[in-house]
Amino acid sequence: GAGVSQSPSNKVTEKGKDVELRCDPISGHTALYWYRQSLGQGLEFLIYFQGNSAPDKSGLPSDRFSAERTGGSVSTLTIQRTQQEDSAVYLCASSLALAGAYEQYFGPGTRLTVT
Amino acid sequence: GENVEQHPSTLSVQEGDSAVIKCTYSDSASNYFPWYKQELGKRPQLIIDIRSNVGEKKDQRIAVTLNKTAKHFSLHITETQPEDSAVYFCAASMGSSASKIIFGSGTRLSIRP
């Protein structure tokens, strides 16, 4: 079946512009995660959606970052007034998040470059 | 706080030898501990996971051990092969829901021929 997809695969933007990154999770997965991975670095937790619960936004680095998940499926991560330090690969993952089924399936990522 | 620490950051072993990567976590409620492998330019993929009601789990050359009292867990790779070269991430669930996953900083494993 189809895996997690993300778009665009690459995004180059000028400092100060807004960007939107999209994630399509695996159908039926109730949990959706956004992580940020800077070059050669680890996976930095950003935000987590679980079913109809309020999202856990504790990892968002500033109020320029926001995310929403419409209809319990597609998610959009928005970065306003981008800065050069926002340059990274943004990874989305989804999981069933049921007892015994917590494996996260990652998308290919969006490589964001802020010039 | 919610934190997972991972050591070492880089590891080089001779082909055929064993590799061990160690992680500690902060949340005593954590009950799910996955390990992911990320090859260069690719997305992370699950290689093994363990729940808190189990102390050890094996899958061929890979094993994970968990010490809940000490809040640490380890990945063991035996008879290493060149294709084991990659970055490995440990992770732990945070809170009682078991589905918020926080990752360690990663270990770059290199296998010397």
XYZ file of N, CA and C in Angstrom:
684
model
N 0.818 -1.205 0.000
C 0.000 0.000 0.000
C 0.849 1.250 0.000
N 0.222 2.388 -0.142
C 0.949 3.649 -0.199
C 1.528 3.971 1.161
N 2.729 4.512 1.149
C 3.365 4.926 2.388
C 3.062 6.370 2.672
N 3.813 6.948 3.598
C 3.682 8.361 3.932
C 4.306 9.177 2.797
N 3.585 10.172 2.337
C 4.141 11.037 1.304
C 4.238 12.468 1.814
N 5.205 13.196 1.289
C 5.408 14.587 1.670
C 5.661 15.417 0.416
N 5.195 16.659 0.492
C 5.456 17.566 -0.626
C 5.651 18.980 -0.109
N 6.488 19.785 -0.778
C 7.356 19.360 -1.873
C 8.539 18.540 -1.347
N 9.302 17.930 -2.223
C 10.480 17.197 -1.782
C 11.618 18.163 -1.464
N 11.671 19.250 -2.195
C 12.657 20.300 -1.967
C 11.985 21.659 -2.057
N 12.420 22.573 -1.179
C 11.878 23.917 -1.201
C 12.996 24.901 -0.898
N 13.194 25.819 -1.818
C 14.156 26.892 -1.590
C 13.359 28.185 -1.469
N 13.580 28.914 -0.409
C 12.827 30.138 -0.191
C 13.750 31.232 0.325
N 13.317 32.451 0.138
C 14.089 33.580 0.633
C 13.758 33.857 2.082
N 14.737 34.297 2.807
C 14.536 34.678 4.203
C 13.374 35.655 4.317
N 12.493 35.380 5.291
C 11.350 36.264 5.515
C 10.061 35.792 4.874
N 10.168 34.846 3.922
C 8.958 34.341 3.279
C 8.336 33.228 4.128
N 7.044 32.972 3.888
C 6.345 31.875 4.558
C 6.398 30.630 3.675
N 6.427 29.450 4.325
C 6.385 28.194 3.577
C 5.381 27.243 4.206
N 4.824 26.381 3.364
C 3.903 25.334 3.826
C 4.422 23.991 3.352
N 4.520 23.068 4.291
C 4.963 21.717 3.993
C 3.796 20.774 4.250
N 3.627 19.804 3.344
C 2.459 18.937 3.416
C 2.856 17.496 3.709
N 2.016 16.827 4.486
C 2.233 15.412 4.803
C 0.931 14.642 4.602
N 1.005 13.559 3.839
C -0.118 12.638 3.678
C 0.225 11.342 4.398
N -0.406 11.072 5.537
C -0.054 9.864 6.294
C -0.655 8.619 5.652
N -0.278 7.477 6.190
C -0.865 6.216 5.745
C -2.334 6.198 6.186
N -3.208 5.765 5.294
C -4.633 5.752 5.587
C -4.920 4.910 6.831
N -5.683 5.483 7.745
C -6.055 4.773 8.965
C -5.135 5.008 10.139
N -3.994 5.628 9.893
C -3.080 5.939 10.996
C -3.613 7.136 11.767
N -3.753 6.951 13.091
C -4.342 8.018 13.900
C -3.302 9.000 14.417
N -2.062 8.576 14.496
C -1.008 9.451 15.021
C -0.155 9.998 13.885
N 0.170 11.285 13.974
C 1.003 11.937 12.966
C 2.016 12.817 13.674
N 3.255 12.746 13.223
C 4.359 13.444 13.870
C 5.126 14.289 12.848
N 5.637 15.410 13.310
C 6.596 16.188 12.546
C 7.900 16.254 13.326
N 8.997 15.990 12.608
C 10.340 16.105 13.172
C 11.176 16.975 12.242
N 12.221 17.556 12.798
C 13.161 18.338 11.999
C 14.536 17.717 12.148
N 15.248 17.587 11.024
C 16.577 16.993 11.038
C 17.532 17.924 10.308
N 18.374 18.580 11.085
C 19.404 19.414 10.479
C 20.528 18.517 9.985
N 21.366 19.029 9.102
C 22.406 18.227 8.452
C 23.268 17.495 9.473
N 23.272 16.175 9.384
C 24.098 15.359 10.266
C 23.635 15.305 11.714
N 22.432 15.774 11.960
C 21.939 15.829 13.325
C 20.818 14.822 13.564
N 20.294 14.837 14.787
C 19.240 13.910 15.157
C 17.866 14.379 14.726
N 16.867 13.676 15.209
C 15.473 13.963 14.882
C 14.875 14.798 16.016
N 14.646 16.047 15.733
C 14.104 16.970 16.729
C 12.581 16.959 16.660
N 11.952 16.588 17.743
C 10.485 16.530 17.797
C 9.908 17.936 17.673
N 8.882 18.081 16.828
C 8.217 19.366 16.656
C 6.788 19.342 17.212
N 5.954 18.444 16.683
C 4.551 18.414 17.045
C 3.991 17.021 16.781
N 2.919 16.698 17.504
C 2.341 15.355 17.440
C 0.820 15.463 17.523
N 0.134 14.810 16.606
C -1.316 14.742 16.578
C -1.740 13.304 16.891
N -2.733 13.151 17.726
C -3.261 11.832 18.044
C -4.786 11.900 17.988
N -5.340 11.303 16.961
C -6.783 11.264 16.807
C -7.402 12.654 16.880
N -8.447 12.777 17.705
C -9.149 14.048 17.856
C -8.639 14.871 19.035
N -7.587 14.384 19.689
C -7.045 15.113 20.839
C -6.325 16.369 20.395
N -6.197 17.310 21.333
C -5.433 18.519 21.044
C -3.987 18.129 20.753
N -3.360 18.729 19.742
C -1.984 18.352 19.406
C -0.997 18.741 20.501
N 0.073 17.981 20.588
C 1.173 18.286 21.495
C 2.172 19.150 20.725
N 2.184 20.433 21.024
C 3.002 21.402 20.297
C 4.296 21.730 21.023
N 4.645 20.932 22.019
C 5.741 21.300 22.916
C 7.093 21.407 22.227
N 7.261 20.832 21.036
C 8.541 20.878 20.348
C 8.701 22.011 19.354
N 7.651 22.756 19.099
C 7.762 23.852 18.123
C 8.755 24.885 18.643
N 9.767 25.244 17.857
C 10.852 26.097 18.359
C 10.469 27.557 18.552
N 9.459 28.045 17.880
C 9.042 29.434 18.058
C 7.615 29.579 17.551
N 7.029 30.763 17.794
C 5.645 30.980 17.348
C 5.563 31.199 15.836
N 6.680 31.145 15.147
C 6.636 31.224 13.680
C 6.210 29.872 13.078
N 6.281 28.834 13.915
C 5.932 27.484 13.467
C 4.518 27.134 13.921
N 3.740 26.548 13.009
C 2.412 26.057 13.366
C 2.102 24.859 12.474
N 1.151 24.065 12.916
C 0.749 22.908 12.126
C -0.708 22.624 12.375
N -1.346 22.063 11.379
C -2.714 21.630 11.530
C -2.896 20.293 10.818
N -3.934 19.618 11.249
C -4.261 18.336 10.632
C -5.752 18.343 10.376
N -6.118 18.329 9.131
C -7.521 18.450 8.745
C -8.153 17.077 8.570
N -9.327 16.907 9.166
C -10.075 15.666 8.997
C -9.339 14.433 9.470
N -8.410 14.617 10.381
C -7.662 13.478 10.905
C -6.754 12.820 9.905
N -6.441 13.511 8.795
C -5.597 12.904 7.775
C -4.427 13.812 7.429
N -4.528 14.557 6.339
C -3.439 15.393 5.845
C -3.046 16.445 6.874
N -1.738 16.681 6.960
C -1.224 17.712 7.866
C -0.384 18.716 7.088
N -0.430 19.965 7.544
C 0.386 21.026 6.954
C 1.200 21.681 8.053
N 2.493 21.778 7.840
C 3.389 22.505 8.747
C 3.711 23.838 8.079
N 3.439 24.921 8.779
C 3.667 26.256 8.236
C 4.769 26.947 9.024
N 5.704 27.515 8.295
C 6.756 28.316 8.917
C 6.636 29.724 8.369
N 6.401 30.668 9.260
C 6.260 32.068 8.846
C 7.588 32.788 8.999
N 7.785 33.773 8.139
C 8.979 34.628 8.216
C 10.237 33.790 8.390
N 10.469 32.901 7.435
C 11.558 31.933 7.548
C 12.907 32.605 7.810
N 13.728 31.903 8.587
C 15.088 32.319 8.914
C 16.064 31.267 8.388
N 17.322 31.631 8.251
C 18.303 30.684 7.721
C 18.445 29.461 8.619
N 18.269 29.636 9.925
C 18.393 28.500 10.832
C 17.236 27.507 10.697
N 16.213 27.876 9.919
C 15.118 26.941 9.663
C 15.498 25.914 8.605
N 16.599 26.122 7.914
C 17.037 25.190 6.874
C 17.299 23.812 7.493
N 16.640 22.795 6.954
C 16.724 21.434 7.493
C 15.850 20.533 6.624
N 15.875 19.244 6.960
C 14.909 18.314 6.380
C 13.779 18.137 7.382
N 12.569 18.333 6.924
C 11.398 18.182 7.783
C 10.753 16.839 7.457
N 10.739 15.978 8.465
C 10.227 14.621 8.300
C 8.869 14.485 8.972
N 7.968 13.818 8.285
C 6.663 13.488 8.825
C 6.605 11.976 9.030
N 5.927 11.534 10.051
C 5.740 10.112 10.297
C 4.316 9.881 10.775
N 3.815 8.668 10.524
C 2.499 8.320 11.052
C 2.562 6.920 11.655
N 1.625 6.638 12.541
C 1.530 5.311 13.136
C 0.085 5.021 13.505
N -0.199 3.728 13.651
C -1.531 3.324 14.090
C -1.782 3.765 15.513
N -0.717 3.747 16.336
C -0.787 4.169 17.738
C -1.848 3.394 18.502
N -1.919 2.097 18.238
C -2.798 1.222 19.012
C -1.920 0.289 19.837
N -2.517 -0.375 20.808
C -1.747 -1.295 21.642
C -1.010 -2.300 20.759
N 0.314 -2.323 20.897
C 1.137 -3.244 20.134
C 1.497 -2.772 18.745
N 1.035 -1.612 18.333
C 1.301 -1.141 16.957
C 1.705 0.321 16.990
N 2.914 0.576 17.465
C 3.381 1.957 17.582
C 4.473 2.302 16.577
N 4.778 1.384 15.664
C 5.835 1.653 14.700
C 5.519 2.900 13.897
N 6.495 3.790 13.786
C 6.349 4.996 12.990
C 6.861 4.723 11.576
N 6.076 5.179 10.599
C 6.472 5.097 9.206
C 6.766 6.514 8.739
N 7.996 6.703 8.271
C 8.428 8.041 7.890
C 8.206 8.310 6.401
N 7.925 9.564 6.120
C 7.905 10.028 4.752
C 9.320 10.333 4.277
N 9.478 10.698 3.011
C 10.811 10.967 2.452
C 11.388 12.300 2.891
N 10.568 13.134 3.492
C 11.051 14.420 3.979
C 10.941 15.534 2.958
N 10.926 16.758 3.463
C 11.027 17.964 2.638
C 12.308 18.671 3.036
N 13.193 18.870 2.059
C 14.433 19.597 2.336
C 14.176 21.082 2.124
N 14.232 21.844 3.206
C 13.981 23.281 3.147
C 15.308 24.028 3.200
N 15.501 24.903 2.248
C 16.688 25.756 2.229
C 16.235 27.205 2.226
N 16.683 27.952 3.228
C 16.339 29.370 3.338
C 17.577 30.185 2.970
N 17.459 30.978 1.919
C 18.621 31.755 1.439
C 18.583 33.202 1.923
N 12.017 16.576 32.511
C 11.710 16.866 31.130
C 11.699 15.616 30.286
N 11.355 15.768 29.034
C 11.313 14.649 28.107
C 12.627 14.604 27.343
N 13.443 13.623 27.654
C 14.778 13.603 27.091
C 15.249 12.175 26.870
N 15.941 11.941 25.753
C 16.590 10.670 25.477
C 18.040 10.982 25.100
N 18.965 10.411 25.847
C 20.381 10.624 25.564
C 20.980 9.358 24.964
N 21.845 9.536 23.985
C 22.392 8.412 23.229
C 23.901 8.542 23.130
N 24.597 7.400 23.317
C 26.055 7.366 23.245
C 26.516 6.048 22.626
N 27.619 6.028 21.868
C 28.404 7.198 21.482
C 27.782 7.901 20.277
N 28.309 9.039 19.906
C 27.810 9.732 18.725
C 28.391 9.112 17.452
N 29.594 8.580 17.536
C 30.187 7.850 16.414
C 30.818 6.569 16.945
N 30.809 5.540 16.108
C 31.333 4.239 16.502
C 31.884 3.557 15.259
N 33.136 3.101 15.370
C 33.767 2.386 14.265
C 34.194 1.019 14.773
N 33.761 -0.037 14.097
C 34.122 -1.392 14.513
C 34.601 -2.178 13.299
N 35.427 -3.167 13.581
C 35.923 -4.057 12.537
C 34.792 -4.988 12.093
N 34.715 -5.220 10.804
C 33.717 -6.156 10.290
C 33.817 -7.486 11.032
N 32.662 -7.974 11.460
C 32.625 -9.228 12.196
C 32.570 -9.046 13.704
N 33.001 -7.874 14.174
C 32.924 -7.586 15.612
C 31.522 -7.115 15.976
N 31.307 -6.921 17.289
C 30.007 -6.460 17.779
C 30.013 -4.958 17.997
N 28.841 -4.375 17.907
C 28.658 -2.946 18.179
C 27.564 -2.783 19.232
N 27.794 -1.863 20.167
C 26.814 -1.596 21.220
C 26.548 -0.091 21.294
N 25.287 0.259 21.290
C 24.866 1.654 21.409
C 23.950 1.754 22.626
N 24.163 2.794 23.454
C 23.433 2.897 24.711
C 22.595 4.168 24.771
N 21.434 4.051 25.398
C 20.549 5.198 25.559
C 19.971 5.233 26.963
N 19.725 6.447 27.452
C 19.009 6.632 28.706
C 17.814 7.541 28.453
N 16.787 7.393 29.268
C 15.585 8.203 29.096
C 15.167 8.785 30.434
N 14.360 9.837 30.374
C 14.045 10.584 31.588
C 12.675 10.268 32.173
N 11.732 9.844 31.337
C 10.343 9.681 31.777
C 10.111 8.264 32.300
N 9.825 8.138 33.593
C 9.621 6.811 34.174
C 8.377 6.125 33.628
N 7.489 6.879 32.980
C 6.281 6.296 32.391
C 6.527 5.727 30.995
N 7.702 5.947 30.446
C 8.017 5.441 29.106
C 7.839 3.928 29.074
N 7.173 3.420 28.032
C 6.958 1.977 27.964
C 7.175 1.382 26.587
N 7.690 2.190 25.649
C 7.933 1.689 24.308
C 9.249 2.273 23.822
N 10.146 1.379 23.310
C 11.506 1.814 22.995
C 11.907 1.246 21.630
N 11.745 2.035 20.581
C 12.128 1.566 19.241
C 13.544 2.002 18.874
N 14.126 1.307 17.922
C 15.408 1.670 17.328
C 15.211 1.809 15.819
N 15.752 2.901 15.269
C 15.631 3.161 13.844
C 17.009 3.242 13.215
N 17.074 2.804 11.966
C 18.294 2.862 11.170
C 18.063 3.824 10.010
N 18.994 4.754 9.822
C 18.862 5.704 8.719
C 20.117 5.644 7.856
N 19.953 5.149 6.655
C 21.061 5.128 5.697
C 21.147 6.493 5.021
N 22.302 6.787 4.483
C 22.575 8.102 3.927
C 21.533 8.488 2.881
N 20.901 9.632 3.099
C 19.926 10.145 2.144
C 18.579 9.458 2.169
N 18.372 8.570 3.138
C 17.098 7.849 3.196
C 16.349 8.171 4.479
N 15.120 7.711 4.541
C 14.299 7.961 5.721
C 14.605 6.929 6.793
N 14.383 7.253 8.075
C 14.586 6.274 9.151
C 13.616 5.101 9.008
N 14.122 3.901 9.348
C 13.278 2.714 9.311
C 13.464 1.919 10.589
N 12.371 1.399 11.105
C 12.403 0.618 12.344
C 13.178 -0.680 12.132
N 14.096 -0.986 13.057
C 14.811 -2.266 12.976
C 14.423 -3.211 14.104
N 14.077 -2.668 15.260
C 13.652 -3.488 16.382
C 13.021 -2.579 17.422
N 12.103 -3.103 18.202
C 11.516 -2.336 19.291
C 11.253 -3.258 20.470
N 11.080 -2.649 21.639
C 10.851 -3.432 22.848
C 9.851 -2.701 23.723
N 8.983 -3.462 24.374
C 8.038 -2.880 25.312
C 8.587 -3.048 26.726
N 8.017 -2.305 27.660
C 8.586 -2.259 29.001
C 8.373 -3.529 29.804
N 7.513 -4.403 29.346
C 7.273 -5.645 30.083
C 8.246 -6.755 29.691
N 9.239 -6.404 28.859
C 10.226 -7.368 28.377
C 11.616 -6.807 28.644
N 12.555 -7.651 29.076
C 13.903 -7.182 29.369
C 14.859 -7.298 28.197
N 14.548 -8.188 27.261
C 15.450 -8.386 26.132
C 14.659 -8.917 24.943
N 15.095 -8.519 23.760
C 14.455 -9.003 22.539
C 15.531 -9.188 21.475
N 15.442 -10.287 20.720
C 16.433 -10.565 19.683
C 15.770 -10.767 18.342
N 16.479 -10.347 17.304
C 16.038 -10.594 15.941
C 17.290 -10.810 15.103
N 17.642 -12.058 14.923
C 18.838 -12.450 14.169
C 20.082 -11.817 14.806
N 20.774 -10.921 14.128
C 22.023 -10.360 14.662
C 21.783 -9.142 15.565
N 20.541 -8.759 15.727
C 20.225 -7.548 16.492
C 19.513 -7.923 17.783
N 19.892 -7.271 18.873
C 19.224 -7.487 20.152
C 19.111 -6.153 20.871
N 18.084 -6.024 21.651
C 17.904 -4.834 22.489
C 17.660 -5.296 23.922
N 18.300 -4.615 24.869
C 18.088 -4.895 26.284
C 17.536 -3.651 26.954
N 16.723 -3.854 27.968
C 16.070 -2.753 28.680
C 16.219 -2.946 30.174
N 16.647 -1.893 30.856
C 16.722 -1.875 32.306
C 15.826 -0.735 32.785
N 14.602 -1.047 33.183
C 13.650 0.006 33.552
C 14.031 0.696 34.858
N 14.662 -0.054 35.740
C 15.063 0.549 37.024
C 16.067 1.669 36.798
N 17.035 1.391 35.926
C 18.077 2.369 35.638
C 17.670 3.312 34.522
N 16.578 3.058 33.865
C 16.093 3.848 32.739
C 17.124 3.918 31.620
N 17.636 2.747 31.240
C 18.492 2.730 30.078
C 18.256 1.477 29.252
N 18.549 1.588 27.956
C 18.374 0.485 27.031
C 19.490 0.533 25.997
N 19.775 -0.622 25.437
C 20.939 -0.734 24.553
C 20.611 -1.561 23.318
N 21.307 -1.236 22.240
C 21.222 -1.994 20.986
C 22.529 -2.742 20.794
N 22.428 -4.027 20.492
C 23.600 -4.854 20.257
C 23.512 -5.431 18.852
N 24.560 -5.210 18.066
C 24.636 -5.804 16.733
C 25.843 -6.727 16.715
N 25.609 -7.995 16.449
C 26.705 -8.961 16.412
C 27.089 -9.265 14.960
N 28.311 -9.772 14.799
C 28.809 -10.175 13.469
C 28.543 -9.085 12.439
N 29.013 -7.881 12.758
C 28.704 -6.723 11.911
C 29.169 -6.920 10.472
N 28.380 -6.330 9.561
C 28.638 -6.413 8.129
C 28.666 -5.010 7.538
N 29.282 -4.829 6.365
C 29.366 -3.484 5.778
C 28.015 -2.792 5.656
N 26.962 -3.564 5.377
C 25.636 -2.953 5.217
C 25.035 -2.462 6.535
N 25.695 -2.744 7.639
C 25.245 -2.206 8.928
C 25.669 -0.747 9.099
N 26.552 -0.264 8.249
C 26.994 1.134 8.340
C 25.795 2.068 8.085
N 25.524 2.926 9.046
C 24.358 3.822 8.979
C 24.335 4.647 10.257
N 23.331 5.510 10.368
C 23.080 6.212 11.629
C 21.931 5.497 12.338
N 22.127 5.209 13.610
C 21.123 4.513 14.407
C 20.560 5.471 15.459
N 19.233 5.478 15.576
C 18.553 6.316 16.554
C 17.789 5.449 17.541
N 17.973 5.720 18.814
C 17.075 5.140 19.801
C 15.942 6.133 20.039
N 14.866 5.656 20.614
C 13.727 6.517 20.907
C 12.963 5.927 22.076
N 12.166 6.771 22.710
C 11.336 6.326 23.821
C 10.004 7.053 23.778
N 8.963 6.327 24.169
C 7.660 6.974 24.283
C 7.651 7.835 25.538
N 6.873 8.880 25.498
C 6.788 9.790 26.628
C 5.365 9.841 27.153
N 5.201 9.753 28.459
C 3.874 9.788 29.010
C 3.213 8.431 28.941
N 2.009 8.354 29.433
C 1.327 7.074 29.536
C 0.711 6.601 28.228
N 0.630 7.485 27.231
C -0.054 7.103 25.999
C 0.778 6.187 25.134
N 2.084 6.220 25.319
C 3.031 5.380 24.570
C 3.167 5.781 23.120
N 2.483 6.826 22.670
C 2.606 7.129 21.253
C 3.334 8.428 20.930
N 3.690 9.234 21.903
C 4.560 10.379 21.637
C 5.992 9.871 21.716
N 6.716 9.969 20.647
C 8.041 9.365 20.539
C 9.119 10.440 20.448
N 10.077 10.378 21.338
C 11.212 11.303 21.351
C 12.470 10.510 21.000
N 13.315 11.084 20.135
C 14.496 10.392 19.638
C 15.773 10.855 20.334
N 16.733 9.950 20.389
C 18.085 10.307 20.778
C 18.783 11.014 19.638
N 20.017 11.438 19.884
C 20.736 12.266 18.914
C 21.413 11.460 17.808
N 21.404 10.149 17.908
C 21.923 9.314 16.839
C 23.360 8.864 17.053
N 23.684 7.700 16.481
C 25.039 7.151 16.483
C 25.412 6.784 15.061
N 26.492 7.385 14.580
C 26.971 7.044 13.232
C 27.887 5.841 13.357
N 27.437 4.688 12.860
C 28.197 3.437 12.935
C 28.899 3.187 11.604
N 30.198 2.964 11.680
C 30.996 2.635 10.501
C 31.612 1.263 10.693
N 31.507 0.424 9.687
C 32.076 -0.916 9.750
C 33.330 -0.938 8.877
N 34.470 -1.220 9.489
C 35.753 -1.254 8.768
C 35.956 -2.626 8.141
N 36.280 -2.667 6.846
C 36.451 -3.977 6.189
C 37.730 -4.682 6.640
